[in-house]
XYZ file of C-alpha atoms in Angstrom:
166
model
C -17.924 -4.659 -81.457
C -15.452 -7.565 -81.628
C -15.815 -9.560 -84.826
C -17.384 -6.625 -86.676
C -14.049 -5.579 -88.199
C -14.014 -8.860 -90.111
C -15.799 -8.843 -93.440
C -18.491 -11.308 -94.513
C -15.965 -13.607 -96.175
C -13.697 -13.766 -93.105
C -16.655 -14.567 -90.849
C -17.845 -17.202 -93.325
C -14.357 -18.749 -93.389
C -14.383 -18.950 -89.601
C -17.875 -20.466 -89.541
C -16.964 -23.053 -92.188
C -13.727 -24.036 -90.437
C -15.486 -24.250 -87.091
C -17.974 -26.697 -88.613
C -15.287 -28.723 -90.432
C -11.646 -27.912 -89.760
C -10.453 -30.757 -92.004
C -11.747 -29.456 -95.307
C -9.183 -28.576 -97.948
C -8.441 -24.984 -98.804
C -9.972 -25.585 -102.244
C -13.247 -26.791 -100.679
C -13.234 -23.887 -98.210
C -12.669 -21.384 -101.021
C -15.560 -22.890 -102.970
C -17.881 -22.686 -99.957
C -17.076 -19.024 -99.277
C -17.109 -17.997 -102.927
C -13.507 -16.968 -103.561
C -10.517 -18.608 -105.268
C -8.047 -20.758 -103.337
C -4.990 -18.423 -103.111
C -6.804 -15.467 -101.463
C -8.693 -17.924 -99.264
C -5.427 -19.359 -97.975
C -4.055 -15.841 -97.377
C -7.185 -14.975 -95.391
C -6.947 -18.166 -93.300
C -3.284 -17.468 -92.518
C -4.152 -13.878 -91.534
C -6.989 -15.112 -89.285
C -4.530 -17.508 -87.627
C -1.913 -14.779 -87.145
C -4.485 -12.367 -85.712
C -5.577 -14.981 -83.151
C -9.097 -15.625 -84.461
C -8.122 -19.244 -85.153
C -6.389 -20.730 -82.119
C -5.838 -24.210 -83.531
C -7.338 -27.263 -85.156
C -8.473 -30.236 -83.101
C -10.184 -33.576 -83.486
C -13.320 -33.986 -81.358
C -12.454 -37.160 -79.432
C -15.157 -39.098 -77.575
C -13.663 -39.638 -74.091
C -15.923 -42.619 -73.354
C -14.641 -44.470 -76.412
C -11.177 -44.270 -74.852
C -12.394 -45.422 -71.442
C -12.838 -42.066 -69.718
C -16.198 -42.853 -68.122
C -16.257 -40.195 -65.399
C -16.797 -36.485 -65.951
C -16.905 -34.154 -62.960
C -17.257 -30.430 -62.418
C -15.284 -29.235 -59.407
C -16.103 -25.879 -57.835
C -13.029 -24.532 -56.059
C -12.911 -21.797 -53.454
C -9.532 -20.318 -52.573
C -8.415 -18.926 -49.234
C -6.868 -15.822 -50.842
C -7.860 -14.209 -54.132
C -4.867 -11.951 -54.701
C -3.756 -12.004 -58.339
C -0.605 -13.937 -57.472
C -2.733 -16.628 -55.774
C -5.198 -16.834 -58.671
C -2.355 -17.147 -61.176
C -0.634 -19.803 -59.055
C -3.815 -21.887 -58.977
C -4.302 -21.518 -62.748
C -0.738 -22.681 -63.335
C -1.302 -25.684 -61.088
C -4.618 -26.543 -62.773
C -2.928 -26.473 -66.199
C -0.452 -29.091 -64.942
C -3.143 -31.622 -63.940
C -4.002 -33.944 -66.862
C -7.488 -34.782 -65.539
C -8.427 -31.081 -65.623
C -9.603 -30.351 -69.162
C -10.994 -26.851 -68.538
C -10.373 -24.275 -65.825
C -12.485 -21.133 -65.590
C -12.208 -18.323 -63.047
C -15.612 -17.155 -61.839
C -16.952 -14.314 -59.775
C -19.174 -14.979 -56.790
C -18.871 -17.648 -54.111
C -16.782 -20.007 -56.260
C -13.391 -18.892 -57.555
C -12.864 -21.598 -60.195
C -14.801 -24.321 -61.917
C -12.839 -27.231 -63.311
C -14.082 -29.707 -65.877
C -12.380 -33.008 -65.182
C -12.455 -36.370 -66.917
C -11.234 -39.646 -65.492
C -11.267 -43.296 -66.483
C -13.036 -44.217 -63.255
C -14.247 -42.851 -59.936
C -11.260 -44.221 -58.005
C -8.809 -42.298 -60.208
C -10.803 -39.092 -59.815
C -11.055 -39.601 -56.048
C -7.279 -39.987 -55.815
C -6.812 -36.772 -57.800
C -9.366 -34.997 -55.603
C -7.818 -36.002 -52.285
C -4.136 -36.109 -53.197
C -3.887 -33.091 -55.478
C -6.889 -30.781 -55.669
C -8.071 -30.471 -52.062
C -4.499 -30.517 -50.769
C -3.268 -27.851 -53.183
C -1.913 -24.625 -51.705
C -4.521 -21.936 -51.011
C -7.543 -24.215 -51.651
C -10.229 -23.549 -49.038
C -12.898 -25.952 -50.307
C -13.921 -28.086 -53.260
C -17.439 -29.147 -54.174
C -17.886 -31.685 -56.939
C -20.760 -32.677 -59.186
C -20.647 -35.870 -61.214
C -22.027 -35.512 -64.740
C -24.900 -37.934 -65.355
C -25.302 -37.094 -69.032
C -24.596 -34.277 -71.455
C -27.501 -32.676 -73.316
C -25.314 -30.312 -75.359
C -21.610 -29.989 -75.995
C -21.113 -27.580 -78.854
C -17.712 -25.948 -79.210
C -17.010 -22.584 -80.768
C -19.243 -19.588 -81.160
C -22.792 -19.176 -82.540
C -22.042 -17.374 -85.807
C -25.750 -16.909 -86.515
C -25.997 -14.679 -83.410
C -22.976 -12.648 -84.542
C -24.446 -12.203 -88.032
C -27.809 -11.098 -86.568
C -26.065 -8.469 -84.405
C -24.060 -7.165 -87.348
C -27.182 -7.034 -89.556
C -29.069 -5.036 -86.877
C -26.247 -2.496 -86.608
C -25.631 -2.270 -90.345
C-alpha cells in the first residue's frame, strides 16, 4: 500500500506541512516529537523521494480579480497516446487552465479554468480551446460557488487504513 512504507513520524511530518507549509523546522520538529536536525533530514528525504512536490501559497483568485471559474469537458477526435500527450502539452501552455485531468468515459479531459471575466474566457474558448488540433467538442460549466476546496490528501483516512492493517 502506498504511504505504508513511511513511518508514523514521516506521515505526521507530511500532515503538518500540508496544514502549514510555512512553519519553521524547529516548530515542525516540536509538533512531531523529534529534534530539529533529524526532522530536517526527514523533510529533505521526503522531498527527494517525491512525497513533497513543492510549497505554495493559497491565493484567493477573486481577490486578484479572477471572478470567473469554469470547468471545461473536452472530447478529442483521436485518443492515441501521441494525441493525448499533445493535448496535455497544449493545455499546460494555456495560462487560464489551472488543472488538466485525463478521464475515462465520454469526456477525455476536464480542465479547471480561471479568468478575470467572461469575455476573456470566451476568447480563450473560441480562439484556443475549441480550435485546438484534435478537439472534437467542448462543454463548459460555469462555477456558481465552491462548497469545498481542500488541497492535499486526507491523512486521517490513510492512518485509519494503516491501523486496520496493522
